[in-house]
Amino acid sequence: MPPEAPDCIDNMFVPEEPTRRPTSEQPQQQLLPRSDNQASVVGQRASGTSRLFALCSTSESFMENKIRPSLINAMIFLSDPKPDVDQIRQVLADRLLCIPRFRSVVRMDDKSRVHFDPLARDAVDFREHIKLVDGRGKYGEEDIEALVTDSFLTDWPSDRPLWRGTLVTNLADGRSLLFIVIDHAIGDGVGLLAVLLSLFDDPADTDGGAAADKSETKTEKLQQKRKTTPSLRWSHRIVAFLGGMYDGIINTLVPPPCDNPSSITIPKEQLEYPCPGKTLAQTRGFPIDEVKSIKNKLAGATVNDIILALIAVAVRKSFEKTGDEALDVILKGKGKVRADFPVNMRTGTAKGGAELGNDSVLGTFRFPIKHSDPIDAVWQCKSRVDEIKVSPAFHLKKVLSDAIFGNAPDTVLSAEILHAMNQSTCMVSNVIGPSQEAALGGYDISDLNFTTAYVGGLYFGVLTFKGNLRISAILDKRCSGDVEVIRDSLEEAYDDLRDALKDVDEDCPLRQPDMTPLAARILEGVVYIAAVALPVLVAMQFQK
């Protein structure tokens, strides 16, 4: 029986529980021991993946090829329309300055190796890192979209750490916005999410009851994990394992053909032109309890399966609405729509948010655009996710990509990375925020948004916060598609799936049809024939 991939696969859309900001009984040094205040700390050499991200800001070759940095955008909406900017700056300073990468200047040496050189705490000017903007009651969605675009197109100063923020007061809806942009060179989504959520004020309940609730949550997660173990036949597992080896080695060294051109991909002839900006849209909140109810009506399904199915249905709907010719090609079996997704490769205690850096690898998921209905889309997504869970591809990709990104000359990487990052149609990631009320610096948080702006065409960011799940879409302006059509299609896909299951009882969920591929069935046939023929051959041999 082929071995299963590690439980990091469960985190391809669901990161580990974030680390809360330490209480007075648990000093910050215990969580992040590297709190040295001296600028003479030896510069840390970046890992292969961090080096790749940092080259976007330090390599002349990358800049000449118009390769923009990959940025993680955190939007924290505060209920108070006019919070004290100095108070917000102090909260960020107390938390972030003890983390060397948040006070380090990034440089490239003469061998194109990237280093982080920490600055003294007092050398980091928070008046420059956190700007104040008065929205004057008119700052709305278009202005926030422009903020995302400006942050993506603005170069980092060479003498400052690779992050910045903007506090926009007096929004049109009566709130304020703390917009924080962090270069992916500092860390991946799992680590940075934990850091950002640790900025929030400590929850009121810090006694033993919280520990009991946490223990119960772990038990429930273990039971849920057992229920969602890959339900593949032995032959399907073997075929998926072998396919994962091929994907992890061959497809990493010799990438497969790009997805079909469509309205949500950047035209190849425009990849080398400067990005004109990004467009942003977010769905309404889907009640997480309702999402879980939908999941429970489909035996063995997970929330991830539901999310992927919603995106698959929405992409098809958006193609139909815009008359995209790519849909006809895909339905004829001659095209594909894939998504890259980050897989957390941390193990054991290293999964905590205290460890920054980029300890992740990109996986690839092929959307079932050719589905008969939303329920069929869920079953197809579940089958493909189950295949991913028994695949060794991520370990192989991690080893190979670290070697390539860590040692290849920046001139070689800059010539290939732009096309490599646009082989798949989109990127998908998921963020779990607090389920309860949260605050920052004493100001109540009304909403969150956590997304990524990168050199690809389309990004889907899934976020749960205070009992609601939302999906954000960020589309490059070089794409001919409409981000609002994508947003509307996601909402329609959710409604269609919910309505299709309205008469199904959670206690009698629908069962997944057999989706064993032809290759696995052939393997079963060969083994069956061998099992039947072997005794006959042995008997014939003895008769002789």
Coordinates of C-alpha atoms in Angstrom, one line a residue:
M1 CA 0.0 0.0 0.0
P2 CA 1.6 3.4 -1.0
P3 CA 2.2 5.7 2.0
E4 CA 0.0 8.7 2.4
A5 CA 1.2 12.2 2.2
P6 CA 1.6 14.0 5.6
D7 CA -1.1 15.8 7.4
C8 CA 0.2 19.1 5.9
I9 CA -2.2 18.3 3.0
D10 CA -5.0 19.1 5.4
N11 CA -3.6 22.6 5.4
M12 CA -3.6 23.3 1.7
F13 CA -6.5 25.7 2.4
V14 CA -6.7 25.5 6.2
P15 CA -3.6 26.8 8.1
E16 CA -2.8 25.9 11.7
E17 CA -4.5 27.7 14.5
P18 CA -2.8 31.1 14.8
T19 CA -0.7 31.9 17.8
R20 CA -2.3 34.6 20.0
R21 CA -0.3 37.6 21.2
P22 CA 1.5 36.5 24.4
T23 CA 0.1 37.5 27.7
S24 CA 2.1 39.0 30.6
E25 CA 2.7 35.4 31.9
Q26 CA 4.1 34.4 28.5
P27 CA 6.6 37.0 27.4
Q28 CA 7.2 37.7 23.7
Q29 CA 10.7 36.3 23.9
Q30 CA 9.3 32.8 24.5
L31 CA 7.3 32.9 21.3
L32 CA 9.9 34.7 19.2
P33 CA 13.3 34.4 20.9
R34 CA 15.2 36.4 18.3
S35 CA 14.4 39.8 19.8
D36 CA 17.9 41.2 19.7
N37 CA 17.9 44.9 19.5
Q38 CA 21.4 45.3 18.0
A39 CA 21.9 46.2 14.3
S40 CA 25.0 44.1 14.3
V41 CA 23.1 40.8 14.2
V42 CA 24.5 38.7 11.4
G43 CA 22.3 38.9 8.3
Q44 CA 20.3 35.7 7.8
R45 CA 20.7 34.1 4.4
A46 CA 17.3 33.5 2.7
S47 CA 16.0 30.0 1.9
G48 CA 15.5 29.1 -1.8
T49 CA 11.8 30.2 -1.9
S50 CA 12.4 33.3 0.1
R51 CA 15.3 34.1 -2.2
L52 CA 13.0 33.9 -5.2
F53 CA 10.6 36.3 -3.7
A54 CA 13.3 38.7 -2.5
L55 CA 14.9 38.8 -6.0
C56 CA 11.9 40.6 -7.3
S57 CA 13.0 43.6 -5.2
T58 CA 16.8 43.3 -5.3
S59 CA 17.7 41.8 -8.7
E60 CA 18.2 44.2 -11.6
S61 CA 17.4 41.3 -14.0
F62 CA 14.0 40.7 -12.3
M63 CA 13.2 44.4 -12.4
E64 CA 14.2 44.7 -16.1
N65 CA 11.8 41.8 -16.9
K66 CA 8.9 43.6 -15.1
I67 CA 8.5 40.9 -12.4
R68 CA 6.7 42.5 -9.5
P69 CA 7.0 41.3 -5.9
S70 CA 4.4 38.9 -4.5
L71 CA 2.5 40.7 -1.8
I72 CA 0.3 39.6 1.0
N73 CA -2.4 42.2 1.7
A74 CA -4.2 42.3 5.1
M75 CA -7.3 44.5 5.3
I76 CA -8.4 45.0 8.9
F77 CA -11.7 47.0 9.1
L78 CA -12.2 48.8 12.4
S79 CA -15.7 49.9 13.6
D80 CA -14.3 53.2 14.9
P81 CA -14.1 55.7 12.0
K82 CA -11.2 57.6 13.5
P83 CA -8.8 55.5 15.6
D84 CA -5.7 57.0 17.0
V85 CA -2.9 56.3 14.5
D86 CA -0.2 56.6 17.2
Q87 CA -1.9 53.9 19.2
I88 CA -2.1 51.6 16.2
R89 CA 1.6 52.3 15.4
Q90 CA 2.5 51.3 19.0
V91 CA 0.6 48.0 18.8
L92 CA 2.4 47.1 15.6
A93 CA 5.8 48.3 17.0
D94 CA 5.4 46.2 20.2
R95 CA 4.6 43.1 18.2
L96 CA 6.6 43.3 15.0
L97 CA 9.9 44.8 16.0
C98 CA 10.8 41.7 18.0
I99 CA 10.7 39.7 14.8
P100 CA 14.0 40.2 12.9
R101 CA 12.5 39.9 9.4
F102 CA 10.1 42.8 10.1
R103 CA 13.0 45.1 10.9
S104 CA 15.5 43.8 8.3
V105 CA 16.8 45.3 5.1
V106 CA 17.1 42.8 2.2
R107 CA 20.2 42.8 0.0
M108 CA 21.6 40.7 -2.7
D109 CA 25.4 40.0 -2.7
D110 CA 27.7 39.6 -5.7
K111 CA 26.8 35.9 -6.0
S112 CA 23.1 36.7 -6.2
R113 CA 22.5 35.3 -2.7
V114 CA 19.9 37.2 -0.6
H115 CA 20.4 38.2 3.0
F116 CA 18.3 39.8 5.7
D117 CA 20.3 42.4 7.7
P118 CA 18.4 43.4 10.9
L119 CA 18.2 47.1 11.9
A120 CA 18.1 48.4 15.4
R121 CA 14.5 48.9 16.6
D122 CA 14.9 52.6 16.9
A123 CA 16.0 52.7 13.3
V124 CA 12.6 51.7 12.1
D125 CA 10.5 54.8 11.6
F126 CA 6.8 53.8 12.1
R127 CA 5.7 57.2 10.8
E128 CA 7.0 56.0 7.4
H129 CA 5.8 52.4 7.7
I130 CA 2.3 53.3 8.8
K131 CA 0.8 56.3 6.9
L132 CA -2.4 58.1 7.8
V133 CA -5.0 58.9 5.1
D134 CA -8.3 60.7 5.9
G135 CA -11.1 59.2 3.8
R136 CA -13.3 62.3 4.4
G137 CA -16.4 60.1 4.3
K138 CA -16.0 59.3 0.6
Y139 CA -13.4 56.5 0.6
G140 CA -15.2 53.5 -0.9
E141 CA -14.6 50.2 -2.8
E142 CA -13.0 51.8 -5.8
D143 CA -10.5 53.6 -3.6
I144 CA -9.7 50.4 -1.8
E145 CA -9.1 48.7 -5.1
A146 CA -6.8 51.6 -6.1
L147 CA -5.0 51.1 -2.8
V148 CA -4.4 47.4 -3.7
T149 CA -3.1 48.4 -7.2
D150 CA -0.8 51.2 -5.8
S151 CA 0.7 48.9 -3.3
F152 CA 1.4 46.3 -6.0
L153 CA 3.0 48.7 -8.3
T154 CA 5.0 50.7 -5.8
D155 CA 8.7 49.7 -5.4
W156 CA 10.1 49.0 -1.9
P157 CA 12.7 51.5 -0.6
S158 CA 16.1 49.8 -0.5
D159 CA 16.8 51.0 3.1
R160 CA 13.6 49.8 4.8
P161 CA 12.0 46.5 5.7
L162 CA 9.7 44.9 3.1
W163 CA 6.4 45.9 4.6
R164 CA 4.2 49.0 5.1
G165 CA 0.8 50.0 6.2
T166 CA -1.9 52.6 5.6
L167 CA -4.5 53.6 8.1
V168 CA -7.5 55.1 6.3
T169 CA -10.0 56.9 8.6
N170 CA -13.5 58.0 7.9
L171 CA -14.5 55.5 5.2
A172 CA -17.7 56.0 3.3
D173 CA -19.4 53.3 5.3
G174 CA -18.5 54.9 8.6
R175 CA -15.6 52.5 9.4
S176 CA -11.8 52.8 9.1
L177 CA -9.3 50.5 7.4
L178 CA -5.8 49.3 8.4
F179 CA -4.2 48.1 5.2
I180 CA -0.9 46.2 5.7
V181 CA 1.2 45.0 2.8
I182 CA 4.0 42.4 3.4
D183 CA 6.4 41.1 0.8
H184 CA 6.3 37.3 0.5
A185 CA 10.0 37.3 1.0
I186 CA 9.4 37.8 4.8
G187 CA 7.3 34.7 5.1
D188 CA 4.5 32.5 3.7
G189 CA 0.8 32.8 4.4
V190 CA 0.8 30.4 7.4
G191 CA 3.5 32.3 9.3
L192 CA 2.3 35.8 8.4
L193 CA -1.3 35.0 9.2
A194 CA -0.2 33.9 12.7
V195 CA 1.8 37.1 13.1
L196 CA -1.0 39.4 11.9
L197 CA -3.6 37.7 14.0
S198 CA -1.3 38.0 17.0
L199 CA -1.7 41.8 16.7
F200 CA -5.2 41.4 18.0
D201 CA -6.0 42.1 21.6
D202 CA -6.0 39.0 23.9
P203 CA -9.5 37.4 24.3
A204 CA -11.2 38.0 27.6
D205 CA -11.3 34.4 28.6
T206 CA -7.8 33.1 29.4
D207 CA -8.6 30.7 32.2
G208 CA -8.8 26.9 32.2
G209 CA -12.1 26.9 30.4
A210 CA -10.4 28.0 27.3
A211 CA -8.0 25.2 27.6
A212 CA -10.9 22.7 27.9
D213 CA -12.5 24.2 24.8
K214 CA -9.2 23.9 22.9
S215 CA -8.9 20.3 23.9
E216 CA -12.4 19.6 22.8
T217 CA -11.7 21.3 19.5
K218 CA -8.7 19.1 19.0
T219 CA -10.8 16.0 19.7
E220 CA -13.5 17.1 17.2
K221 CA -10.8 17.8 14.6
L222 CA -9.3 14.3 15.1
Q223 CA -12.8 12.7 14.7
Q224 CA -13.4 14.8 11.6
K225 CA -10.1 13.9 10.1
R226 CA -10.9 10.2 10.5
K227 CA -14.2 10.7 8.8
T228 CA -12.5 12.4 5.8
T229 CA -9.7 9.9 5.3
P230 CA -9.3 9.4 1.5
S231 CA -12.0 7.0 0.4
L232 CA -10.0 5.5 -2.6
R233 CA -9.8 1.9 -3.6
W234 CA -6.3 0.3 -3.3
S235 CA -5.8 0.5 -7.1
H236 CA -6.8 4.2 -7.1
R237 CA -4.3 4.9 -4.4
I238 CA -1.5 3.3 -6.3
V239 CA -2.3 5.1 -9.5
A240 CA -2.5 8.4 -7.5
F241 CA 0.8 7.8 -5.8
L242 CA 2.6 7.0 -9.1
G243 CA 1.0 10.1 -10.6
G244 CA 2.3 12.1 -7.7
M245 CA 5.8 10.9 -8.2
Y246 CA 5.6 11.9 -11.9
D247 CA 4.1 15.3 -11.0
G248 CA 6.7 15.9 -8.2
I249 CA 9.7 15.1 -10.4
I250 CA 9.0 15.4 -14.1
N251 CA 6.5 18.3 -13.9
T252 CA 8.8 20.3 -11.6
L253 CA 11.8 19.9 -13.9
V254 CA 9.8 20.1 -17.2
P255 CA 6.6 22.1 -16.5
P256 CA 3.5 20.9 -18.4
P257 CA 1.8 23.1 -21.0
C258 CA 0.0 26.2 -19.8
D259 CA -3.8 26.3 -19.3
N260 CA -5.9 27.4 -22.2
P261 CA -6.1 31.1 -22.9
S262 CA -9.2 32.6 -21.4
S263 CA -10.8 35.8 -20.1
I264 CA -9.2 35.1 -16.7
T265 CA -5.6 34.5 -17.9
I266 CA -3.1 37.2 -18.9
P267 CA -2.5 37.0 -22.7
K268 CA 1.0 35.6 -23.3
E269 CA 2.0 38.6 -25.5
Q270 CA 1.2 40.9 -22.6
L271 CA 3.1 39.1 -19.8
E272 CA 6.3 41.1 -20.4
Y273 CA 4.4 44.4 -20.3
P274 CA 4.0 46.4 -17.1
C275 CA 1.0 45.5 -15.0
P276 CA -1.6 48.2 -15.2
G277 CA -3.2 47.2 -11.9
K278 CA -5.6 44.8 -10.2
T279 CA -9.4 44.7 -9.7
L280 CA -11.0 43.4 -6.5
A281 CA -14.4 42.0 -5.5
Q282 CA -15.6 40.0 -2.5
T283 CA -18.7 37.8 -2.1
R284 CA -21.3 38.3 0.5
G285 CA -20.8 36.3 3.7
F286 CA -21.8 32.6 3.6
P287 CA -22.7 31.4 7.1
I288 CA -20.1 28.9 8.1
D289 CA -22.7 26.7 9.9
E290 CA -24.7 26.6 6.6
V291 CA -21.5 25.7 4.7
K292 CA -20.9 22.8 7.2
S293 CA -24.5 21.7 6.8
I294 CA -24.0 21.5 3.1
K295 CA -20.8 19.5 3.6
N296 CA -22.6 17.1 6.0
K297 CA -25.2 16.3 3.4
L298 CA -22.5 14.9 1.1
A299 CA -20.9 11.8 2.8
G300 CA -17.1 12.3 3.4
A301 CA -17.0 15.8 1.9
T302 CA -15.0 18.5 3.5
V303 CA -15.3 22.3 3.5
N304 CA -12.3 22.4 1.1
D305 CA -14.2 20.2 -1.3
I306 CA -17.2 22.6 -1.2
I307 CA -15.0 25.7 -1.7
L308 CA -13.2 24.1 -4.7
A309 CA -16.5 23.0 -6.2
L310 CA -17.9 26.6 -5.8
I311 CA -14.9 28.0 -7.7
A312 CA -15.3 25.3 -10.4
V313 CA -19.0 26.1 -10.9
A314 CA -18.3 29.8 -10.8
V315 CA -15.5 29.7 -13.4
R316 CA -17.8 27.8 -15.8
K317 CA -20.7 30.3 -15.1
S318 CA -18.4 33.3 -15.8
F319 CA -17.3 31.7 -19.1
E320 CA -20.9 31.2 -20.1
K321 CA -21.8 34.8 -19.2
T322 CA -18.9 36.3 -21.1
G323 CA -19.1 33.9 -24.1
D324 CA -15.5 32.7 -23.4
E325 CA -14.4 30.4 -26.2
A326 CA -12.2 28.5 -23.7
L327 CA -15.3 26.8 -22.4
D328 CA -16.1 24.9 -25.6
V329 CA -12.5 23.7 -25.8
I330 CA -12.6 22.5 -22.2
L331 CA -16.0 20.7 -22.6
K332 CA -14.6 18.9 -25.5
G333 CA -11.8 17.5 -23.3
K334 CA -9.1 19.5 -25.0
G335 CA -8.4 22.1 -22.3
K336 CA -8.1 22.6 -18.6
V337 CA -8.4 25.2 -15.8
R338 CA -6.0 24.7 -12.9
A339 CA -5.2 26.4 -9.7
D340 CA -2.0 26.6 -7.7
F341 CA -2.4 26.4 -4.0
P342 CA 0.2 26.7 -1.1
V343 CA 0.9 23.6 1.0
N344 CA 2.4 24.1 4.5
M345 CA 5.4 21.8 4.8
R346 CA 6.0 22.6 8.5
T347 CA 5.8 19.5 10.8
G348 CA 5.3 19.1 14.5
T349 CA 6.1 22.1 16.7
A350 CA 7.4 24.0 13.6
K351 CA 3.9 24.7 12.5
G352 CA 3.6 27.6 14.9
G353 CA 3.5 31.2 13.6
A354 CA 6.7 32.0 15.4
E355 CA 8.7 30.5 12.6
L356 CA 8.6 32.8 9.6
G357 CA 10.2 32.2 6.2
N358 CA 8.7 30.3 3.3
D359 CA 8.4 26.6 4.3
S360 CA 5.7 25.8 1.8
V361 CA 5.4 24.5 -1.7
L362 CA 2.8 25.0 -4.5
G363 CA 0.5 22.2 -5.4
T364 CA -1.8 22.1 -8.5
F365 CA -5.5 21.3 -8.7
R366 CA -7.4 20.7 -11.8
F367 CA -11.0 22.1 -11.6
P368 CA -13.8 19.9 -12.9
I369 CA -15.2 22.5 -15.3
K370 CA -17.0 19.6 -17.1
H371 CA -19.6 18.7 -14.5
S372 CA -23.3 17.9 -14.8
D373 CA -24.4 19.9 -11.7
P374 CA -23.0 21.4 -8.5
I375 CA -23.2 18.1 -6.6
D376 CA -21.3 16.4 -9.3
A377 CA -18.7 19.2 -9.1
V378 CA -18.3 18.4 -5.3
W379 CA -17.8 14.7 -5.9
Q380 CA -15.2 15.3 -8.6
C381 CA -13.4 17.8 -6.4
K382 CA -13.4 15.3 -3.5
S383 CA -12.0 12.5 -5.6
R384 CA -9.2 14.8 -6.8
V385 CA -8.4 16.1 -3.3
D386 CA -8.3 12.5 -2.1
E387 CA -5.7 11.7 -4.8
I388 CA -3.7 14.7 -3.6
K389 CA -3.7 13.4 0.0
V390 CA -1.9 10.2 -1.0
S391 CA 0.5 11.9 -3.4
P392 CA 4.2 12.3 -2.6
A393 CA 4.5 15.2 -5.0
F394 CA 4.8 17.9 -2.4
H395 CA 7.9 16.4 -0.7
L396 CA 9.6 15.9 -4.1
K397 CA 8.6 19.4 -5.3
K398 CA 9.9 21.0 -2.1
V399 CA 13.3 19.4 -2.4
L400 CA 13.7 20.2 -6.1
S401 CA 12.3 23.7 -5.9
D402 CA 14.5 24.7 -3.0
A403 CA 17.5 23.5 -4.9
I404 CA 16.5 25.4 -8.0
F405 CA 15.4 28.6 -6.4
G406 CA 18.3 28.6 -4.0
N407 CA 21.1 28.1 -6.5
A408 CA 20.1 29.2 -10.0
P409 CA 21.4 32.5 -11.2
D410 CA 19.0 35.4 -10.9
T411 CA 19.3 36.0 -14.7
V412 CA 18.1 32.4 -15.4
L413 CA 15.2 32.6 -12.9
S414 CA 14.0 36.0 -14.2
A415 CA 13.8 34.6 -17.7
E416 CA 11.5 31.8 -16.7
I417 CA 9.6 32.8 -13.6
L418 CA 7.0 35.0 -15.3
H419 CA 5.8 32.2 -17.5
A420 CA 6.1 29.6 -14.8
M421 CA 3.8 31.6 -12.5
N422 CA 1.2 31.9 -15.3
Q423 CA 1.0 28.2 -16.3
S424 CA -2.1 27.7 -14.1
T425 CA -5.2 29.9 -14.5
C426 CA -5.3 31.1 -10.9
M427 CA -4.1 30.7 -7.3
V428 CA -6.3 29.7 -4.3
S429 CA -5.6 30.0 -0.6
N430 CA -7.7 29.9 2.5
V431 CA -7.4 31.8 5.8
I432 CA -9.2 31.0 9.1
G433 CA -9.7 34.2 11.2
P434 CA -11.1 34.4 14.7
S435 CA -14.6 32.9 15.2
Q436 CA -15.4 35.4 18.0
E437 CA -15.3 39.1 18.3
A438 CA -11.8 40.6 17.9
A439 CA -10.1 44.0 18.6
L440 CA -6.8 45.7 17.8
G441 CA -5.5 48.3 20.1
G442 CA -8.8 48.5 21.9
Y443 CA -10.7 49.1 18.6
D444 CA -13.3 46.5 17.6
I445 CA -12.7 44.7 14.3
S446 CA -15.7 44.5 12.1
D447 CA -14.3 42.6 9.1
L448 CA -11.1 41.1 7.7
N449 CA -9.7 40.4 4.2
F450 CA -6.5 38.5 3.6
T451 CA -5.4 38.2 0.0
T452 CA -2.3 37.9 -2.3
A453 CA -1.3 40.1 -5.2
Y454 CA 1.1 38.4 -7.5
V455 CA 2.2 38.3 -11.2
G456 CA -0.5 35.9 -12.2
G457 CA -3.9 36.7 -13.6
L458 CA -6.4 35.6 -11.0
Y459 CA -6.3 35.0 -7.3
F460 CA -9.1 33.6 -5.0
G461 CA -8.8 34.2 -1.3
V462 CA -11.1 32.4 1.1
L463 CA -11.5 33.8 4.6
T464 CA -13.7 32.8 7.5
F465 CA -14.3 35.4 10.2
K466 CA -16.9 35.6 13.0
G467 CA -19.1 32.8 11.5
N468 CA -19.0 33.8 7.9
L469 CA -17.0 32.6 4.9
R470 CA -16.2 35.0 2.1
I471 CA -14.3 34.5 -1.2
S472 CA -12.3 37.4 -2.6
A473 CA -11.2 37.6 -6.3
I474 CA -8.3 39.7 -7.5
L475 CA -8.0 39.9 -11.3
D476 CA -5.2 41.5 -13.3
K477 CA -6.4 44.3 -15.5
R478 CA -4.6 42.7 -18.5
C479 CA -7.2 40.0 -18.4
S480 CA -10.4 40.6 -20.4
G481 CA -12.7 39.1 -17.8
D482 CA -14.8 41.0 -15.2
V483 CA -14.1 40.5 -11.5
E484 CA -17.6 41.4 -10.6
V485 CA -19.0 38.7 -12.9
I486 CA -16.7 36.2 -11.1
R487 CA -18.0 37.5 -7.8
D488 CA -21.6 37.1 -8.9
S489 CA -20.9 33.7 -10.3
L490 CA -19.5 32.5 -6.9
E491 CA -22.6 33.7 -5.1
E492 CA -24.9 32.0 -7.7
A493 CA -22.8 28.8 -7.4
Y494 CA -23.3 28.8 -3.6
D495 CA -27.0 29.3 -4.0
D496 CA -27.3 26.5 -6.6
L497 CA -25.5 24.0 -4.4
R498 CA -27.4 24.9 -1.3
D499 CA -30.8 24.6 -3.1
A500 CA -29.8 21.3 -4.8
L501 CA -29.3 19.8 -1.3
K502 CA -32.3 21.5 0.5
D503 CA -34.3 18.2 0.7
V504 CA -31.3 16.1 1.8
D505 CA -31.1 15.1 5.5
E506 CA -27.8 15.4 7.2
D507 CA -28.4 12.1 8.9
C508 CA -28.9 10.4 5.5
P509 CA -26.2 12.1 3.3
L510 CA -25.7 11.4 -0.3
R511 CA -23.1 8.8 -1.1
Q512 CA -20.2 9.5 -3.6
P513 CA -20.4 7.5 -6.8
D514 CA -17.5 5.3 -7.8
M515 CA -15.0 7.6 -9.5
T516 CA -12.2 5.0 -9.9
P517 CA -10.2 6.0 -13.1
L518 CA -9.7 3.7 -16.0
A519 CA -6.0 3.2 -15.2
A520 CA -6.9 1.9 -11.7
R521 CA -9.5 -0.4 -13.1
I522 CA -7.0 -1.8 -15.6
L523 CA -4.6 -2.4 -12.7
E524 CA -7.3 -4.3 -10.8
G525 CA -7.9 -6.4 -13.9
V526 CA -4.3 -7.3 -14.3
V527 CA -3.9 -8.2 -10.6
Y528 CA -7.1 -10.3 -10.8
I529 CA -6.0 -12.2 -13.9
A530 CA -2.6 -12.7 -12.3
A531 CA -4.2 -14.0 -9.1
V532 CA -6.3 -16.5 -11.1
A533 CA -3.7 -17.5 -13.6
L534 CA -0.8 -18.0 -11.1
P535 CA -2.3 -21.1 -9.4
V536 CA -3.1 -22.6 -12.7
L537 CA 0.4 -22.1 -14.0
V538 CA 1.9 -23.6 -10.8
A539 CA -0.4 -26.6 -11.1
M540 CA 0.5 -27.1 -14.7
Q541 CA 4.2 -27.0 -13.8
F542 CA 3.8 -29.7 -11.1
Q543 CA 1.9 -31.9 -13.6
K544 CA 4.9 -31.8 -15.9

